[in-house]
PDB file of C-alpha atoms in Angstrom:
ATOM      1  CA  MET A   1    -126.099  98.372 -10.915  1.00  0.00           C
ATOM      2  CA  ASN A   2    -126.561  94.722 -10.128  1.00  0.00           C
ATOM      3  CA  LYS A   3    -123.072  93.987 -11.639  1.00  0.00           C
ATOM      4  CA  PHE A   4    -121.551  96.950  -9.594  1.00  0.00           C
ATOM      5  CA  PHE A   5    -122.764  95.287  -6.273  1.00  0.00           C
ATOM      6  CA  LYS A   6    -121.470  91.834  -7.342  1.00  0.00           C
ATOM      7  CA  LEU A   7    -117.955  93.302  -8.253  1.00  0.00           C
ATOM      8  CA  ALA A   8    -118.036  95.427  -5.043  1.00  0.00           C
ATOM      9  CA  SER A   9    -118.775  92.365  -2.871  1.00  0.00           C
ATOM     10  CA  ILE A  10    -116.151  90.203  -4.487  1.00  0.00           C
ATOM     11  CA  CYS A  11    -113.695  93.091  -3.758  1.00  0.00           C
ATOM     12  CA  LEU A  12    -114.778  93.223  -0.207  1.00  0.00           C
ATOM     13  CA  VAL A  13    -114.549  89.336   0.336  1.00  0.00           C
ATOM     14  CA  ALA A  14    -110.956  89.348  -1.444  1.00  0.00           C
ATOM     15  CA  SER A  15    -109.678  92.283   0.668  1.00  0.00           C
ATOM     16  CA  VAL A  16    -111.001  90.516   3.977  1.00  0.00           C
ATOM     17  CA  VAL A  17    -109.393  87.213   3.007  1.00  0.00           C
ATOM     18  CA  VAL A  18    -105.884  88.812   2.167  1.00  0.00           C
ATOM     19  CA  GLY A  19    -106.213  90.946   5.460  1.00  0.00           C
ATOM     20  CA  CYS A  20    -106.755  87.769   7.482  1.00  0.00           C
ATOM     21  CA  ALA A  21    -103.764  85.933   5.971  1.00  0.00           C
ATOM     22  CA  GLY A  22    -101.590  88.943   6.582  1.00  0.00           C
ATOM     23  CA  TYR A  23    -102.786  89.205  10.162  1.00  0.00           C
ATOM     24  CA  ASP A  24    -102.303  85.505  10.715  1.00  0.00           C
ATOM     25  CA  GLN A  25     -98.528  85.701   9.458  1.00  0.00           C
ATOM     26  CA  TRP A  26     -97.935  88.888  11.553  1.00  0.00           C
ATOM     27  CA  ALA A  27     -99.452  87.198  14.733  1.00  0.00           C
ATOM     28  CA  GLU A  28     -97.257  84.205  14.247  1.00  0.00           C
ATOM     29  CA  ASP A  29     -94.031  86.225  13.746  1.00  0.00           C
ATOM     30  CA  THR A  30     -94.881  88.246  16.737  1.00  0.00           C
ATOM     31  CA  ASN A  31     -95.576  85.245  18.786  1.00  0.00           C
ATOM     32  CA  LYS A  32     -92.320  83.751  17.794  1.00  0.00           C
ATOM     33  CA  LYS A  33     -90.483  87.023  18.999  1.00  0.00           C
ATOM     34  CA  MET A  34     -92.328  87.025  22.171  1.00  0.00           C
ATOM     35  CA  ASN A  35     -91.512  83.337  22.992  1.00  0.00           C
ATOM     36  CA  SER A  36     -87.915  83.842  22.035  1.00  0.00           C
ATOM     37  CA  GLY A  37     -87.845  86.954  24.455  1.00  0.00           C
ATOM     38  CA  TRP A  38     -89.508  85.062  27.203  1.00  0.00           C
ATOM     39  CA  THR A  39     -86.953  82.074  26.779  1.00  0.00           C
ATOM     40  CA  GLU A  40     -83.987  84.426  27.011  1.00  0.00           C
ATOM     41  CA  MET A  41     -85.205  86.350  29.972  1.00  0.00           C
ATOM     42  CA  LEU A  42     -86.067  83.044  31.801  1.00  0.00           C
ATOM     43  CA  TYR A  43     -83.079  81.000  30.713  1.00  0.00           C
ATOM     44  CA  GLY A  44     -80.471  83.366  29.328  1.00  0.00           C
ATOM     45  CA  LYS A  45     -78.806  82.968  25.951  1.00  0.00           C
ATOM     46  CA  GLN A  46     -78.433  79.347  24.719  1.00  0.00           C
ATOM     47  CA  THR A  47     -75.570  77.856  23.160  1.00  0.00           C
ATOM     48  CA  VAL A  48     -75.631  75.029  20.564  1.00  0.00           C
ATOM     49  CA  ASP A  49     -72.823  72.428  20.507  1.00  0.00           C
ATOM     50  CA  LYS A  50     -72.670  70.576  17.239  1.00  0.00           C
ATOM     51  CA  SER A  51     -69.057  69.292  17.372  1.00  0.00           C
ATOM     52  CA  GLY A  52     -70.159  65.786  17.728  1.00  0.00           C
ATOM     53  CA  MET A  53     -71.822  65.744  14.292  1.00  0.00           C
ATOM     54  CA  PRO A  54     -70.130  64.639  11.148  1.00  0.00           C
ATOM     55  CA  ALA A  55     -69.023  66.926   8.324  1.00  0.00           C
ATOM     56  CA  GLY A  56     -71.654  67.676   6.072  1.00  0.00           C
ATOM     57  CA  PHE A  57     -74.340  68.007   8.741  1.00  0.00           C
ATOM     58  CA  ASP A  58     -75.814  71.344   9.276  1.00  0.00           C
ATOM     59  CA  ILE A  59     -78.462  72.300  11.878  1.00  0.00           C
ATOM     60  CA  ASP A  60     -79.865  75.414  13.370  1.00  0.00           C
ATOM     61  CA  VAL A  61     -81.845  74.651  16.531  1.00  0.00           C
ATOM     62  CA  ARG A  62     -83.528  76.578  19.502  1.00  0.00           C
ATOM     63  CA  TYR A  63     -85.352  75.720  22.619  1.00  0.00           C
ATOM     64  CA  GLY A  64     -88.027  77.976  23.991  1.00  0.00           C
ATOM     65  CA  LYS A  65     -91.389  78.617  25.465  1.00  0.00           C
ATOM     66  CA  GLY A  66     -94.252  77.447  23.291  1.00  0.00           C
ATOM     67  CA  GLU A  67     -97.948  77.525  23.999  1.00  0.00           C
ATOM     68  CA  GLY A  68     -99.707  77.087  27.478  1.00  0.00           C
ATOM     69  CA  SER A  69    -101.994  78.662  29.992  1.00  0.00           C
ATOM     70  CA  GLY A  70    -100.817  81.612  31.940  1.00  0.00           C
ATOM     71  CA  ILE A  71     -97.430  83.538  32.043  1.00  0.00           C
ATOM     72  CA  PRO A  72     -94.247  81.412  31.729  1.00  0.00           C
ATOM     73  CA  GLY A  73     -92.827  80.572  35.048  1.00  0.00           C
ATOM     74  CA  PRO A  74     -94.246  79.179  38.410  1.00  0.00           C
ATOM     75  CA  ALA A  75     -97.616  80.776  38.041  1.00  0.00           C
ATOM     76  CA  ALA A  76     -98.397  78.646  34.702  1.00  0.00           C
ATOM     77  CA  SER A  77    -100.456  75.655  35.228  1.00  0.00           C
ATOM     78  CA  LYS A  78     -99.345  73.823  32.081  1.00  0.00           C
ATOM     79  CA  PHE A  79     -96.589  74.611  29.653  1.00  0.00           C
ATOM     80  CA  ILE A  80     -95.419  73.164  26.328  1.00  0.00           C
ATOM     81  CA  ASP A  81     -91.954  74.174  25.407  1.00  0.00           C
ATOM     82  CA  LYS A  82     -90.843  73.798  21.751  1.00  0.00           C
ATOM     83  CA  LEU A  83     -87.594  72.686  20.092  1.00  0.00           C
ATOM     84  CA  THR A  84     -87.561  74.310  16.611  1.00  0.00           C
ATOM     85  CA  GLY A  85     -85.293  74.981  13.822  1.00  0.00           C
ATOM     86  CA  HIS A  86     -84.017  72.919  10.737  1.00  0.00           C
ATOM     87  CA  TYR A  87     -81.227  70.713   9.664  1.00  0.00           C
ATOM     88  CA  SER A  88     -79.740  69.153   6.414  1.00  0.00           C
ATOM     89  CA  TYR A  89     -77.181  66.529   5.673  1.00  0.00           C
ATOM     90  CA  ASN A  90     -75.136  65.703   2.557  1.00  0.00           C
ATOM     91  CA  LYS A  91     -75.821  61.880   2.495  1.00  0.00           C
ATOM     92  CA  SER A  92     -79.144  60.177   2.016  1.00  0.00           C
ATOM     93  CA  CYS A  93     -80.584  57.748   4.280  1.00  0.00           C
ATOM     94  CA  LYS A  94     -83.050  55.174   2.801  1.00  0.00           C
ATOM     95  CA  GLY A  95     -84.601  53.947   6.057  1.00  0.00           C
ATOM     96  CA  MET A  96     -84.316  57.062   8.336  1.00  0.00           C
ATOM     97  CA  ILE A  97     -82.122  59.850   9.662  1.00  0.00           C
ATOM     98  CA  MET A  98     -82.036  60.056  13.625  1.00  0.00           C
ATOM     99  CA  PHE A  99     -80.142  62.074  16.144  1.00  0.00           C
ATOM    100  CA  ASN A 100     -80.324  63.357  19.725  1.00  0.00           C
ATOM    101  CA  VAL A 101     -80.655  66.884  21.073  1.00  0.00           C
ATOM    102  CA  ASN A 102     -79.571  66.925  24.683  1.00  0.00           C
ATOM    103  CA  LEU A 103     -80.953  69.788  26.604  1.00  0.00           C
ATOM    104  CA  LEU A 104     -78.584  70.857  29.461  1.00  0.00           C
ATOM    105  CA  ASN A 105     -78.849  73.397  32.281  1.00  0.00           C
ATOM    106  CA  ASP A 106     -76.095  76.115  33.211  1.00  0.00           C
ATOM    107  CA  ALA A 107     -74.376  73.506  35.549  1.00  0.00           C
ATOM    108  CA  GLY A 108     -73.905  71.141  32.695  1.00  0.00           C
ATOM    109  CA  MET A 109     -76.532  68.658  33.795  1.00  0.00           C
ATOM    110  CA  LEU A 110     -78.763  66.737  31.285  1.00  0.00           C
ATOM    111  CA  VAL A 111     -82.247  68.041  31.690  1.00  0.00           C
ATOM    112  CA  ARG A 112     -83.731  66.009  28.961  1.00  0.00           C
ATOM    113  CA  SER A 113     -82.820  64.399  25.446  1.00  0.00           C
ATOM    114  CA  GLU A 114     -85.152  64.702  22.595  1.00  0.00           C
ATOM    115  CA  ALA A 115     -84.731  62.237  19.652  1.00  0.00           C
ATOM    116  CA  ILE A 116     -85.294  63.726  16.083  1.00  0.00           C
ATOM    117  CA  MET A 117     -86.256  61.254  13.320  1.00  0.00           C
ATOM    118  CA  GLN A 118     -87.168  61.597   9.768  1.00  0.00           C
ATOM    119  CA  PRO A 119     -87.868  58.666   7.628  1.00  0.00           C
ATOM    120  CA  GLY A 120     -86.389  58.321   4.106  1.00  0.00           C
ATOM    121  CA  TYR A 121     -84.036  61.237   4.103  1.00  0.00           C
ATOM    122  CA  THR A 122     -82.697  62.258   0.728  1.00  0.00           C
ATOM    123  CA  ALA A 123     -79.266  64.186   0.635  1.00  0.00           C
ATOM    124  CA  ASN A 124     -79.271  68.011   1.163  1.00  0.00           C
ATOM    125  CA  MET A 125     -83.010  67.901   1.876  1.00  0.00           C
ATOM    126  CA  LYS A 126     -83.754  70.792   4.606  1.00  0.00           C
ATOM    127  CA  VAL A 127     -86.108  69.497   7.172  1.00  0.00           C
ATOM    128  CA  GLN A 128     -87.912  71.666   9.634  1.00  0.00           C
ATOM    129  CA  ILE A 129     -88.016  70.758  13.324  1.00  0.00           C
ATOM    130  CA  SER A 130     -91.024  71.742  15.308  1.00  0.00           C
ATOM    131  CA  LYS A 131     -91.272  69.263  18.415  1.00  0.00           C
ATOM    132  CA  ASP A 132     -93.374  69.867  21.540  1.00  0.00           C
ATOM    133  CA  VAL A 133     -91.409  69.175  24.879  1.00  0.00           C
ATOM    134  CA  PHE A 134     -93.841  68.816  27.767  1.00  0.00           C
ATOM    135  CA  THR A 135     -92.143  70.561  30.943  1.00  0.00           C
ATOM    136  CA  ASP A 136     -93.066  71.037  34.437  1.00  0.00           C
ATOM    137  CA  ALA A 137     -94.394  74.604  35.042  1.00  0.00           C
ATOM    138  CA  MET A 138     -92.891  74.557  38.391  1.00  0.00           C
ATOM    139  CA  MET A 139     -89.245  73.972  37.097  1.00  0.00           C
ATOM    140  CA  GLN A 140     -86.645  75.190  39.186  1.00  0.00           C
ATOM    141  CA  LYS A 141     -83.311  76.754  38.089  1.00  0.00           C
ATOM    142  CA  SER A 142     -81.680  73.344  38.094  1.00  0.00           C
ATOM    143  CA  THR A 143     -83.763  72.329  35.190  1.00  0.00           C
ATOM    144  CA  GLN A 144     -83.718  75.389  32.995  1.00  0.00           C
ATOM    145  CA  VAL A 145     -82.148  74.749  29.627  1.00  0.00           C
ATOM    146  CA  THR A 146     -79.179  76.971  28.628  1.00  0.00           C
ATOM    147  CA  LYS A 147     -77.175  74.623  26.369  1.00  0.00           C
ATOM    148  CA  LEU A 148     -78.205  72.358  23.404  1.00  0.00           C
ATOM    149  CA  VAL A 149     -75.884  69.509  22.389  1.00  0.00           C
ATOM    150  CA  VAL A 150     -76.466  67.713  19.121  1.00  0.00           C
ATOM    151  CA  GLY A 151     -75.073  64.240  18.636  1.00  0.00           C
ATOM    152  CA  ASN A 152     -75.460  60.406  17.956  1.00  0.00           C
ATOM    153  CA  LEU A 153     -76.428  60.870  14.358  1.00  0.00           C
ATOM    154  CA  GLN A 154     -77.742  57.511  12.826  1.00  0.00           C
ATOM    155  CA  CYS A 155     -78.197  57.243   9.141  1.00  0.00           C
ATOM    156  CA  MET A 156     -79.866  53.875   8.372  1.00  0.00           C
TER     157      MET A 156
END
């Protein structure tokens, strides 16, 4: 009978751990979908211009609402936006690879420029981008990002 209770308790612990891990993944995926929905609702669809990058450079980048207190917009006291995605390049950079992602509003004005750096880059390595961008919660329409321009690649 003692072995039965040990086996039952092990099964219970294992199912709780697996359930929690599944819930964490579900919550993270749901949060990403909600954040991209908020971003599109607040800013509209974003376009990405990567024409200034050399052949062999591939990037998928997005800018959206991250974590903060309150609902996105004027009611929020503090918000952290996120620059997310991934990139790869077909050349190695022994020192580092570095490029800029310029965030533009719908009037084409530069809102901010974010530098992306990776030390010791190996050719064709896929690198994840997850960068916090601190923003003013009282942002006006003139500072809302609708276009991302990727450029100024440096391979050192």
